[in-house]
Each structure stands twice: as structure tokens, then as C-alpha cells.
mmCIF file of C-alpha atoms in Angstrom:
data_model
loop_
_atom_site.group_PDB
_atom_site.id
_atom_site.type_symbol
_atom_site.label_atom_id
_atom_site.label_comp_id
_atom_site.label_asym_id
_atom_site.label_seq_id
_atom_site.Cartn_x
_atom_site.Cartn_y
_atom_site.Cartn_z
ATOM 1 C CA MET A 1 0.124 0.525 0.120
ATOM 2 C CA ASP A 2 2.998 2.117 0.706
ATOM 3 C CA LYS A 3 4.378 1.776 -3.059
ATOM 4 C CA LEU A 4 1.008 2.235 -3.849
ATOM 5 C CA GLN A 5 0.874 5.421 -2.214
ATOM 6 C CA GLU A 6 4.600 6.387 -3.324
ATOM 7 C CA THR A 7 3.267 5.866 -7.215
ATOM 8 C CA LEU A 8 0.746 7.959 -6.721
ATOM 9 C CA GLN A 9 2.345 10.832 -5.214
ATOM 10 C CA ARG A 10 5.010 10.747 -7.789
ATOM 11 C CA GLU A 11 2.488 10.098 -11.518
ATOM 12 C CA GLY A 12 -0.056 11.036 -10.722
ATOM 13 C CA VAL A 13 -1.781 7.930 -11.501
ATOM 14 C CA VAL A 14 -2.032 4.133 -10.696
ATOM 15 C CA GLN A 15 -3.369 0.583 -12.461
ATOM 16 C CA LEU A 16 -4.874 -2.235 -10.699
ATOM 17 C CA GLN A 17 -5.211 -4.911 -12.939
ATOM 18 C CA GLN A 18 -7.801 -7.260 -12.513
ATOM 19 C CA PHE A 19 -9.455 -5.674 -10.115
ATOM 20 C CA LEU A 20 -12.983 -7.079 -9.150
ATOM 21 C CA PRO A 21 -13.996 -10.508 -8.384
ATOM 22 C CA GLU A 22 -15.975 -12.340 -10.583
ATOM 23 C CA LYS A 23 -18.924 -12.162 -8.330
ATOM 24 C CA GLU A 24 -18.238 -8.764 -7.907
ATOM 25 C CA LEU A 25 -18.642 -8.011 -11.242
ATOM 26 C CA ALA A 26 -20.870 -9.645 -11.799
ATOM 27 C CA ILE A 27 -23.467 -7.843 -9.442
ATOM 28 C CA LEU A 28 -21.968 -4.676 -10.567
ATOM 29 C CA MET A 29 -22.676 -5.339 -13.883
ATOM 30 C CA GLU A 30 -26.136 -5.962 -12.675
ATOM 31 C CA LYS A 31 -26.682 -2.549 -10.899
ATOM 32 C CA ILE A 32 -25.422 -0.961 -13.857
ATOM 33 C CA LYS A 33 -27.924 -2.503 -16.022
ATOM 34 C CA LEU A 34 -30.410 -1.103 -13.773
ATOM 35 C CA LEU A 35 -29.658 2.280 -13.748
ATOM 36 C CA LYS A 36 -31.364 5.079 -16.239
ATOM 37 C CA PHE A 37 -28.572 6.030 -19.123
ATOM 38 C CA ILE A 38 -28.881 9.673 -20.731
ATOM 39 C CA ARG A 39 -27.666 10.801 -23.940
ATOM 40 C CA SER A 40 -26.045 14.240 -23.063
ATOM 41 C CA TYR A 41 -25.158 16.130 -26.621
ATOM 42 C CA LYS A 42 -23.665 19.913 -26.043
ATOM 43 C CA PRO A 43 -21.398 19.747 -29.360
ATOM 44 C CA LEU A 44 -18.640 22.234 -28.163
ATOM 45 C CA THR A 45 -17.838 20.214 -24.975
ATOM 46 C CA HIS A 46 -19.621 15.905 -25.661
ATOM 47 C CA TYR A 47 -21.539 13.669 -27.024
ATOM 48 C CA TYR A 48 -22.164 10.663 -24.266
ATOM 49 C CA THR A 49 -24.791 8.649 -22.760
ATOM 50 C CA SER A 50 -23.752 8.264 -19.024
ATOM 51 C CA ALA A 51 -26.065 7.226 -15.204
ATOM 52 C CA VAL A 52 -25.381 8.290 -12.115
ATOM 53 C CA LEU A 53 -24.236 5.474 -9.739
ATOM 54 C CA PRO A 54 -25.258 5.263 -6.099
ATOM 55 C CA VAL A 55 -22.216 5.685 -4.109
ATOM 56 C CA SER A 56 -23.731 2.968 -2.071
ATOM 57 C CA ASP A 57 -23.934 0.407 -5.766
ATOM 58 C CA LEU A 58 -19.949 0.761 -4.996
ATOM 59 C CA LYS A 59 -19.597 -0.202 -0.982
ATOM 60 C CA GLY A 60 -16.927 -2.745 -0.055
ATOM 61 C CA LEU A 61 -15.677 -2.795 -3.985
ATOM 62 C CA PHE A 62 -12.953 -0.406 -2.832
ATOM 63 C CA SER A 63 -11.760 -0.745 0.503
ATOM 64 C CA PHE A 64 -7.693 0.299 -0.748
ATOM 65 C CA LEU A 65 -9.245 3.744 -0.606
ATOM 66 C CA LYS A 66 -9.608 3.594 3.520
ATOM 67 C CA VAL A 67 -5.890 3.150 3.471
ATOM 68 C CA LEU A 68 -4.846 5.893 1.120
ATOM 69 C CA GLY A 69 -7.002 8.219 3.342
ATOM 70 C CA MET A 70 -9.813 8.352 0.527
ATOM 71 C CA ARG A 71 -13.216 8.107 0.146
ATOM 72 C CA ILE A 72 -15.592 7.912 -2.822
ATOM 73 C CA THR A 73 -18.178 10.792 -2.881
ATOM 74 C CA ARG A 74 -19.570 10.625 -6.268
ATOM 75 C CA ALA A 75 -20.135 7.821 -9.388
ATOM 76 C CA ARG A 76 -21.230 7.326 -12.654
ATOM 77 C CA ALA A 77 -20.706 5.057 -15.237
ATOM 78 C CA TYR A 78 -20.430 6.998 -18.954
ATOM 79 C CA LYS A 79 -21.028 4.598 -21.962
ATOM 80 C CA LEU A 80 -19.179 5.368 -25.130
ATOM 81 C CA ARG A 81 -19.976 4.348 -28.551
ATOM 82 C CA TRP A 82 -19.230 5.715 -32.518
ATOM 83 C CA LYS A 83 -19.654 9.385 -32.148
ATOM 84 C CA ASN A 84 -18.854 10.132 -28.558
ATOM 85 C CA TYR A 85 -16.581 12.932 -27.574
ATOM 86 C CA SER A 86 -15.771 15.186 -24.927
ATOM 87 C CA VAL A 87 -13.361 18.201 -25.737
ATOM 88 C CA LEU A 88 -11.307 20.696 -23.459
ATOM 89 C CA HIS A 89 -13.127 23.358 -24.521
ATOM 90 C CA ASP A 90 -12.253 26.810 -23.180
ATOM 91 C CA SER A 91 -14.709 26.942 -20.826
ATOM 92 C CA ILE A 92 -13.945 23.407 -19.415
ATOM 93 C CA LYS A 93 -11.316 24.980 -16.379
ATOM 94 C CA GLN A 94 -8.595 22.976 -15.170
ATOM 95 C CA ARG A 95 -9.066 21.752 -11.645
ATOM 96 C CA GLU A 96 -7.997 19.076 -9.013
ATOM 97 C CA TYR A 97 -8.667 15.397 -10.360
ATOM 98 C CA ARG A 98 -9.312 12.894 -7.869
ATOM 99 C CA GLU A 99 -10.781 10.003 -9.354
ATOM 100 C CA ILE A 100 -11.312 6.064 -9.961
ATOM 101 C CA ILE A 101 -11.981 4.852 -13.064
ATOM 102 C CA LEU A 102 -13.275 1.027 -13.360
ATOM 103 C CA ASP A 103 -13.274 0.142 -16.819
ATOM 104 C CA LEU A 104 -16.155 -2.016 -18.111
ATOM 105 C CA THR A 105 -15.121 -2.514 -21.610
ATOM 106 C CA GLU A 106 -15.126 -6.292 -22.232
ATOM 107 C CA SER A 107 -13.259 -5.784 -25.492
ATOM 108 C CA TRP A 108 -11.672 -2.721 -27.062
ATOM 109 C CA GLU A 109 -8.945 -1.334 -29.355
ATOM 110 C CA GLU A 110 -6.527 1.551 -29.220
ATOM 111 C CA SER A 111 -7.491 1.877 -32.639
ATOM 112 C CA TRP A 112 -11.285 3.153 -32.312
ATOM 113 C CA GLY A 113 -10.309 6.268 -29.992
ATOM 114 C CA GLY A 114 -12.471 6.613 -26.468
ATOM 115 C CA ALA A 115 -9.381 6.876 -23.978
ATOM 116 C CA CYS A 116 -10.202 8.461 -21.213
ATOM 117 C CA ILE A 117 -6.817 11.400 -21.555
ATOM 118 C CA TYR A 118 -5.259 13.676 -18.522
ATOM 119 C CA VAL A 119 -3.664 16.976 -19.896
ATOM 120 C CA ASP A 120 -1.768 18.725 -16.866
ATOM 121 C CA ASP A 121 -0.765 22.363 -16.930
ATOM 122 C CA SER A 122 2.119 21.748 -18.787
ATOM 123 C CA GLY A 123 0.182 20.242 -21.746
ATOM 124 C CA ASP A 124 1.361 16.608 -21.080
ATOM 125 C CA TYR A 125 -0.711 13.593 -21.825
ATOM 126 C CA GLN A 126 -1.726 11.166 -19.659
ATOM 127 C CA LYS A 127 -3.685 8.487 -21.338
ATOM 128 C CA ILE A 128 -5.075 5.725 -19.532
ATOM 129 C CA PRO A 129 -4.891 2.995 -21.327
ATOM 130 C CA TRP A 130 -7.675 0.189 -21.863
ATOM 131 C CA ALA A 131 -7.971 -2.814 -19.398
ATOM 132 C CA TYR A 132 -10.700 -4.929 -18.114
ATOM 133 C CA ASN A 133 -11.444 -4.564 -15.274
ATOM 134 C CA SER A 134 -8.851 -2.323 -14.014
ATOM 135 C CA VAL A 135 -9.076 0.633 -11.361
ATOM 136 C CA MET A 136 -7.172 4.341 -12.078
ATOM 137 C CA VAL A 137 -6.345 6.089 -9.542
ATOM 138 C CA ILE A 138 -5.887 9.605 -10.376
ATOM 139 C CA GLU A 139 -4.440 12.396 -8.650
ATOM 140 C CA LYS A 140 -3.525 15.536 -9.669
ATOM 141 C CA LYS A 141 -3.261 18.942 -8.943
ATOM 142 C CA ARG A 142 -4.617 21.157 -12.232
ATOM 143 C CA ALA A 143 -5.581 18.950 -15.083
ATOM 144 C CA GLN A 144 -8.139 18.544 -17.767
ATOM 145 C CA ARG A 145 -9.626 15.218 -18.770
ATOM 146 C CA PHE A 146 -11.415 14.862 -22.420
ATOM 147 C CA PHE A 147 -12.232 11.421 -23.775
ATOM 148 C CA GLN A 148 -11.367 10.873 -27.704
ATOM 149 C CA TYR A 149 -13.677 10.771 -30.308
ATOM 150 C CA CYS A 150 -14.772 6.726 -31.515
ATOM 151 C CA ASN A 151 -15.255 6.534 -34.219
ATOM 152 C CA HIS A 152 -16.906 4.334 -36.670
ATOM 153 C CA TYR A 153 -14.947 0.584 -36.043
ATOM 154 C CA ALA A 154 -15.981 1.255 -32.316
ATOM 155 C CA GLN A 155 -18.114 -1.162 -30.420
ATOM 156 C CA GLU A 156 -19.550 -0.204 -26.913
ATOM 157 C CA ARG A 157 -17.326 0.689 -24.312
ATOM 158 C CA LEU A 158 -18.526 0.701 -20.558
ATOM 159 C CA VAL A 159 -16.204 3.122 -17.304
ATOM 160 C CA VAL A 160 -17.354 4.171 -13.967
ATOM 161 C CA ILE A 161 -16.004 7.395 -13.058
ATOM 162 C CA ALA A 162 -15.717 8.035 -9.167
ATOM 163 C CA GLN A 163 -14.934 11.284 -7.085
ATOM 164 C CA VAL A 164 -12.648 10.442 -4.080
ATOM 165 C CA GLN A 165 -11.906 12.862 -1.449
ATOM 166 C CA ARG A 166 -8.912 12.502 0.882
ATOM 167 C CA GLU A 167 -9.927 11.990 4.329
ATOM 168 C CA GLU A 168 -9.437 14.004 7.532
ATOM 169 C CA ARG A 169 -6.875 12.280 9.170
ATOM 170 C CA MET B 1 -4.025 38.514 -62.487
ATOM 171 C CA ASP B 2 -6.739 37.850 -64.552
ATOM 172 C CA ILE B 3 -9.023 35.467 -62.837
ATOM 173 C CA SER B 4 -11.109 34.938 -65.329
ATOM 174 C CA ALA B 5 -8.577 32.765 -66.803
ATOM 175 C CA TRP B 6 -9.438 30.182 -63.319
ATOM 176 C CA ILE B 7 -12.297 30.574 -62.494
ATOM 177 C CA GLU B 8 -15.234 29.593 -64.944
ATOM 178 C CA LYS B 9 -17.224 31.874 -66.608
ATOM 179 C CA GLN B 10 -20.575 31.653 -65.364
ATOM 180 C CA HIS B 11 -19.305 32.391 -61.520
ATOM 181 C CA LEU B 12 -17.902 35.480 -62.838
ATOM 182 C CA THR B 13 -21.481 36.828 -64.307
ATOM 183 C CA ARG B 14 -24.151 35.518 -62.925
ATOM 184 C CA GLN B 15 -25.565 36.888 -59.210
ATOM 185 C CA ILE B 16 -23.975 34.432 -56.862
ATOM 186 C CA VAL B 17 -27.093 33.449 -53.814
ATOM 187 C CA ILE B 18 -25.497 34.295 -50.571
ATOM 188 C CA GLU B 19 -27.644 30.915 -48.380
ATOM 189 C CA LYS B 20 -28.510 32.641 -45.070
ATOM 190 C CA LYS B 21 -29.280 29.845 -42.529
ATOM 191 C CA PRO B 22 -28.278 28.653 -40.272
ATOM 192 C CA PHE B 23 -25.333 31.293 -41.069
ATOM 193 C CA HIS B 24 -24.110 33.490 -44.336
ATOM 194 C CA HIS B 25 -23.016 30.809 -46.450
ATOM 195 C CA LEU B 26 -22.755 29.891 -50.277
ATOM 196 C CA LEU B 27 -21.315 27.072 -52.474
ATOM 197 C CA LEU B 28 -19.964 27.633 -56.143
ATOM 198 C CA LYS B 29 -20.051 23.867 -58.258
ATOM 199 C CA ASN B 30 -17.457 24.027 -61.366
ATOM 200 C CA PHE B 31 -15.457 26.821 -59.866
ATOM 201 C CA LEU B 32 -12.653 26.870 -61.501
ATOM 202 C CA ARG B 33 -11.595 26.106 -65.219
ATOM 203 C CA GLU B 34 -11.281 22.103 -65.335
ATOM 204 C CA HIS B 35 -8.131 21.735 -66.074
ATOM 205 C CA LYS B 36 -6.847 24.085 -63.561
ATOM 206 C CA ALA B 37 -8.780 21.832 -61.572
ATOM 207 C CA ALA B 38 -6.893 18.950 -62.310
ATOM 208 C CA ILE B 39 -3.362 21.012 -62.712
ATOM 209 C CA LEU B 40 -3.909 22.052 -58.373
ATOM 210 C CA LYS B 41 -5.206 18.564 -57.508
ATOM 211 C CA LYS B 42 -2.234 17.282 -58.930
ATOM 212 C CA ALA B 43 0.521 19.354 -57.566
ATOM 213 C CA LEU B 44 -0.865 19.103 -53.858
ATOM 214 C CA CYS B 45 -0.763 15.235 -54.247
ATOM 215 C CA LYS B 46 2.617 15.731 -54.451
ATOM 216 C CA GLU B 47 3.428 17.966 -51.080
ATOM 217 C CA PRO B 48 3.599 16.719 -47.976
ATOM 218 C CA PHE B 49 0.844 15.900 -45.530
ATOM 219 C CA PHE B 50 1.745 16.101 -41.801
ATOM 220 C CA GLN B 51 -0.433 14.432 -38.693
ATOM 221 C CA LYS B 52 -2.350 16.658 -36.940
ATOM 222 C CA GLU B 53 -4.375 14.806 -33.429
ATOM 223 C CA THR B 54 -5.719 16.583 -30.565
ATOM 224 C CA ASP B 55 -8.898 16.790 -28.330
ATOM 225 C CA LEU B 56 -10.846 18.230 -31.746
ATOM 226 C CA LEU B 57 -9.965 17.000 -34.706
ATOM 227 C CA LYS B 58 -7.779 13.870 -36.454
ATOM 228 C CA PHE B 59 -6.622 15.285 -40.499
ATOM 229 C CA LYS B 60 -3.604 15.547 -41.532
ATOM 230 C CA GLN B 61 -2.547 18.632 -43.029
ATOM 231 C CA SER B 62 0.136 20.313 -45.952
ATOM 232 C CA HIS B 63 2.263 23.234 -45.013
ATOM 233 C CA ASP B 64 0.500 27.017 -45.872
ATOM 234 C CA PHE B 65 1.509 28.107 -49.221
ATOM 235 C CA TYR B 66 2.938 30.500 -47.847
ATOM 236 C CA SER B 67 6.171 28.676 -47.184
ATOM 237 C CA THR B 68 5.710 25.215 -49.652
ATOM 238 C CA GLN B 69 8.377 24.520 -52.120
ATOM 239 C CA ASN B 70 6.677 22.696 -54.878
ATOM 240 C CA LYS B 71 7.192 25.132 -57.278
ATOM 241 C CA GLN B 72 3.815 23.671 -58.355
ATOM 242 C CA LEU B 73 1.565 24.832 -56.237
ATOM 243 C CA HIS B 74 3.159 28.605 -56.372
ATOM 244 C CA PRO B 75 0.651 29.443 -59.918
ATOM 245 C CA ALA B 76 -2.511 28.173 -57.427
ATOM 246 C CA TYR B 77 -1.139 30.311 -54.472
ATOM 247 C CA ASP B 78 -0.722 33.594 -56.734
ATOM 248 C CA PHE B 79 -4.712 32.911 -57.954
ATOM 249 C CA PHE B 80 -5.964 32.622 -54.373
ATOM 250 C CA ARG B 81 -3.986 35.391 -53.397
ATOM 251 C CA SER B 82 -4.568 37.589 -55.978
ATOM 252 C CA PRO B 83 -6.447 41.380 -55.227
ATOM 253 C CA GLN B 84 -8.040 40.548 -58.038
ATOM 254 C CA LEU B 85 -9.734 37.101 -56.134
ATOM 255 C CA ILE B 86 -10.023 38.781 -53.571
ATOM 256 C CA SER B 87 -12.409 41.142 -54.623
ATOM 257 C CA PHE B 88 -14.378 38.980 -56.130
ATOM 258 C CA ILE B 89 -14.737 37.256 -52.965
ATOM 259 C CA SER B 90 -15.575 40.281 -51.374
ATOM 260 C CA LYS B 91 -17.838 41.139 -53.285
ATOM 261 C CA ILE B 92 -19.880 37.804 -53.623
ATOM 262 C CA THR B 93 -19.876 37.376 -50.118
ATOM 263 C CA LYS B 94 -20.841 41.405 -49.126
ATOM 264 C CA THR B 95 -17.693 41.534 -46.759
ATOM 265 C CA LYS B 96 -14.691 43.549 -46.548
ATOM 266 C CA LEU B 97 -11.561 41.843 -46.871
ATOM 267 C CA SER B 98 -7.990 42.857 -46.990
ATOM 268 C CA SER B 99 -5.433 42.200 -49.987
ATOM 269 C CA GLN B 100 -2.801 41.789 -47.743
ATOM 270 C CA LYS B 101 -3.360 38.117 -46.175
ATOM 271 C CA ILE B 102 -4.912 35.231 -46.559
ATOM 272 C CA SER B 103 -3.946 31.279 -45.714
ATOM 273 C CA ILE B 104 -4.350 28.461 -47.022
ATOM 274 C CA ALA B 105 -3.432 24.821 -46.890
ATOM 275 C CA GLY B 106 -4.060 21.234 -48.291
ATOM 276 C CA SER B 107 -6.365 18.814 -45.673
ATOM 277 C CA LEU B 108 -6.357 14.859 -46.401
ATOM 278 C CA TYR B 109 -9.227 13.358 -44.199
ATOM 279 C CA GLU B 110 -8.632 9.547 -44.769
ATOM 280 C CA ASP B 111 -10.480 6.507 -42.290
ATOM 281 C CA SER B 112 -11.354 7.533 -39.524
ATOM 282 C CA ASP B 113 -10.767 11.305 -39.612
ATOM 283 C CA PHE B 114 -13.371 14.325 -38.240
ATOM 284 C CA LEU B 115 -13.037 17.664 -36.956
ATOM 285 C CA LEU B 116 -15.733 18.262 -33.999
ATOM 286 C CA CYS B 117 -17.923 21.138 -32.933
ATOM 287 C CA HIS B 118 -15.914 25.221 -33.181
ATOM 288 C CA ASP B 119 -16.698 28.297 -35.184
ATOM 289 C CA ASP B 120 -12.930 29.284 -36.587
ATOM 290 C CA GLN B 121 -12.629 32.737 -34.531
ATOM 291 C CA LEU B 122 -9.586 34.320 -34.305
ATOM 292 C CA GLU B 123 -8.842 37.566 -35.005
ATOM 293 C CA GLY B 124 -8.935 38.721 -38.698
ATOM 294 C CA ARG B 125 -10.576 36.078 -40.093
ATOM 295 C CA LYS B 126 -13.941 36.736 -41.845
ATOM 296 C CA ILE B 127 -14.290 34.179 -44.543
ATOM 297 C CA ALA B 128 -13.667 30.552 -44.262
ATOM 298 C CA PHE B 129 -13.486 28.915 -47.507
ATOM 299 C CA MET B 130 -12.798 24.911 -48.701
ATOM 300 C CA TYR B 131 -11.932 24.253 -51.842
ATOM 301 C CA TYR B 132 -12.794 20.258 -52.488
ATOM 302 C CA LEU B 133 -11.020 18.429 -54.740
ATOM 303 C CA SER B 134 -12.459 15.250 -54.362
ATOM 304 C CA THR B 135 -15.977 14.112 -53.866
ATOM 305 C CA LEU B 136 -17.488 11.748 -51.384
ATOM 306 C CA GLU B 137 -20.437 9.892 -50.751
ATOM 307 C CA PRO B 138 -23.329 10.350 -47.930
ATOM 308 C CA GLN B 139 -21.536 6.662 -46.849
ATOM 309 C CA GLN B 140 -18.651 8.302 -46.815
ATOM 310 C CA GLY B 141 -19.211 10.554 -44.019
ATOM 311 C CA GLY B 142 -17.057 13.750 -44.678
ATOM 312 C CA ALA B 143 -19.528 16.140 -44.939
ATOM 313 C CA LEU B 144 -19.342 19.644 -43.617
ATOM 314 C CA GLU B 145 -22.154 20.220 -41.201
ATOM 315 C CA LEU B 146 -23.090 24.123 -39.756
ATOM 316 C CA PHE B 147 -25.369 24.574 -36.762
ATOM 317 C CA SER B 148 -27.953 26.680 -36.224
ATOM 318 C CA SER B 149 -27.197 28.215 -32.957
ATOM 319 C CA HIS B 150 -29.227 29.486 -29.837
ATOM 320 C CA GLN B 151 -28.552 32.221 -27.125
ATOM 321 C CA GLY B 152 -24.419 32.079 -28.914
ATOM 322 C CA ARG B 153 -24.454 28.161 -28.145
ATOM 323 C CA PRO B 154 -24.664 25.687 -31.240
ATOM 324 C CA LEU B 155 -28.029 23.797 -31.340
ATOM 325 C CA LYS B 156 -28.065 21.096 -33.989
ATOM 326 C CA ILE B 157 -26.885 20.364 -37.647
ATOM 327 C CA GLU B 158 -28.906 22.162 -39.909
ATOM 328 C CA LYS B 159 -27.462 22.318 -42.998
ATOM 329 C CA ARG B 160 -24.468 19.070 -44.430
ATOM 330 C CA TYR B 161 -22.841 19.650 -48.043
ATOM 331 C CA TYR B 162 -20.822 16.138 -48.958
ATOM 332 C CA PRO B 163 -18.058 17.305 -50.976
ATOM 333 C CA CYS B 164 -18.393 17.576 -54.408
ATOM 334 C CA TYR B 165 -14.821 17.691 -56.515
ATOM 335 C CA ASN B 166 -14.120 21.526 -57.812
ATOM 336 C CA THR B 167 -16.529 22.999 -55.560
ATOM 337 C CA LEU B 168 -15.658 25.984 -53.467
ATOM 338 C CA LEU B 169 -17.737 26.386 -50.282
ATOM 339 C CA LEU B 170 -17.689 30.060 -48.309
ATOM 340 C CA PHE B 171 -18.653 30.792 -44.957
ATOM 341 C CA THR B 172 -18.551 33.650 -42.766
ATOM 342 C CA VAL B 173 -16.971 33.769 -39.510
ATOM 343 C CA SER B 174 -18.783 34.786 -36.733
ATOM 344 C CA PRO B 175 -19.172 33.690 -32.918
ATOM 345 C CA THR B 176 -22.262 31.536 -33.832
ATOM 346 C CA SER B 177 -20.443 29.863 -37.282
ATOM 347 C CA PHE B 178 -20.440 26.604 -35.788
ATOM 348 C CA HIS B 179 -19.731 23.673 -37.701
ATOM 349 C CA GLN B 180 -17.491 20.408 -38.003
ATOM 350 C CA VAL B 181 -16.052 17.207 -40.671
ATOM 351 C CA GLN B 182 -18.172 14.265 -40.068
ATOM 352 C CA GLU B 183 -15.751 11.477 -39.732
ATOM 353 C CA VAL B 184 -14.664 9.903 -43.468
ATOM 354 C CA ILE B 185 -15.016 6.329 -43.209
ATOM 355 C CA LYS B 186 -13.097 4.525 -46.056
ATOM 356 C CA ALA B 187 -12.098 7.029 -48.305
ATOM 357 C CA GLN B 188 -9.971 10.010 -48.997
ATOM 358 C CA ARG B 189 -11.467 13.935 -48.464
ATOM 359 C CA LEU B 190 -8.960 16.122 -50.201
ATOM 360 C CA SER B 191 -9.788 19.841 -49.882
ATOM 361 C CA LEU B 192 -7.681 23.265 -49.865
ATOM 362 C CA SER B 193 -8.995 25.275 -46.619
ATOM 363 C CA GLY B 194 -8.351 28.694 -45.214
ATOM 364 C CA TRP B 195 -9.653 32.125 -44.889
ATOM 365 C CA PHE B 196 -9.542 35.738 -45.827
ATOM 366 C CA TYR B 197 -8.846 38.133 -43.194
ATOM 367 C CA GLY B 198 -10.663 42.124 -42.919
#
């Protein structure tokens, strides 16, 4: 856990692969299936469908966060298909990102787009690679995030992004 | 510069209608004389194209003609920046233009390339132009899509123009000239694009 904390502080990103046990993964997928996904299209900023995922649905799945002194405050599930994207519009300011990304996409090719990319204040890009059932922990002081445009080869991409907060010690 | 040696006669003699919705634009089909279009395409195909990729776009672009080493493109560059052509564009778009400056470069969209919604606004840009050197069918994408707007924000796609060889498309750059280029599907979309300045 110390190594995880150290990497997070140094890189701003830590990936944990094959994260959820099969049973928990199946239960979470059932819960996500029941969510009400809403399409949102604002041409200058984004086009995707998403749904609020109650924090209670994630209870017990990310116990490592507690050790890191973090807790989930809210979560949203995103579905990305052909023509979906989000961009770094001038109106969207750089801000602190402290979040986790749970990748629930069973099959995906990098060439289809759809990657989640963080851009920090020095202009450096950090692309979050696709990995089924992986969790990325992201902690960046000043950044912007976007989803690459999904091209006509893309199937459906499903990710959960949860905002986390550091707890007062 | 005798622009009648370049432009099809019909465009120099007839009244050209400006489309007003969703924002001022106009389309000149069969714009250049056939042999001029063919020579221009041949010259442009010899130009190196460089990959551009950001959150907003993915396509290939040549250098601005201002800095091209390709001598075969010089006559076309001289034509597009000639005071006579700028005066013609100024007249048909009813826009005061400067004869001092234009930007022009080749754009190449290939499979899965795109350009998302934006307004083109940048200091001095008055008229945006696209001159198509390929024709695409609807199933191949690549259309220029123009958005209607409400309270300064793009609302929905109101017009869609698929690239058609030897067609010039012009639109007035404004805070609401929202447009995008549809993703190209298994095809090549070659064009010249740039701006006339005020």
C-alpha cells in the first residue's frame, strides 16, 4: 500500500489490474444494467450517455481507498459509442482531479479512440490505457480530462468514474 | 492576375445567392476551369501532409502555401491571394476583406479522420473557405455540417454538404459559425482550406 501511495504521488496515476472478483463484477454489472442512462449532447463540449451510479452500489468494492485515506463521494457510469467524445473547451477550466476509473469494457481496440486522456498544466498528455476490470486511481493537482472521439469501428465502451476525497486524518 | 483564366465564366457573370441559414454561406460548383482544377489536384498530391491530432480533430494537413517548396503550387497560391480574387470574394460575400493576407493549406482526411464542432473565430478571420478536390458519397461521410445556434451556442445540424470535386464553399466567420467535418469512412477527402482576412 505504501508503494501504491508513493507511485500515486510521483506519477499521479496508479493502475490496479484484474481488480474485482468475478462475483462482485457480475453483481455490479447487474446494478449498472438497471441504471437510467441519459444521452447528453453539447456539441462544443461532449456527446455521450451516462447515468448516476449510487455510491452505495460501490460499497465494499474499493476498500483500498480507505488505506490511502480516501473515500468515494459520487460516481457516474459512462457509455461511449460511435461519434461520442468530450473535448477540452475553453469554458472548462483546469481543476483538481482525484478520481478512480473502473474499466468495464470487455473488448476494445486503441485505434477505435475512446481513451480517457488527462492533460496537465504543462500540456503533457496522459492516456489511460484500456484494460478490462482495471481500476485507475488518479490524483492530479491541475488538469483537464477528455474522452477521445470514438470512430466508426468502435463498439460500446463502459466505464465508471468515481470522484474521491481525501479524508481528514 | 486575370482570374477569368481560372474561374468558370458563369461565376463571374451571374448573380450569386448567399444562403442565410444557419449562417451566411455560399457554394460555387464547378468553380475552377477543369484543367486548372486537375493541375491543382496533381500538384497538391505531391505535397507532404502531416498528421494533426488533438481532442478536437484528426486529419493530415500540408504546410501553408506561403512556405511550400512545391513550385507547382505557386500559380494556385498566386491566384488565391491575388487582389482580383479577393475582390471577387469580397463582392460575392458582401464582406470587406484585406488584400494583404490569406491562409491556405491542403487538408487530407482519411478513414476515421474528423473535425469536431468549433466556430473558426480567430483574430482577423472574415471568410472561411473550402475548395474540394474529391467527391464523397453520404456513406463515406466527410460532410461539412453547419449548426444552428441559440444564445451563442450550437444547437443542431441544420445543413450538411458532402464534398464535391471542384466546388468552393465559403462562409462568414462569426461567433456563431459553428461547424464540423463528419468522420470520413474508408475514403479520402482532399481539399484546400483557409481564410480570407479583414
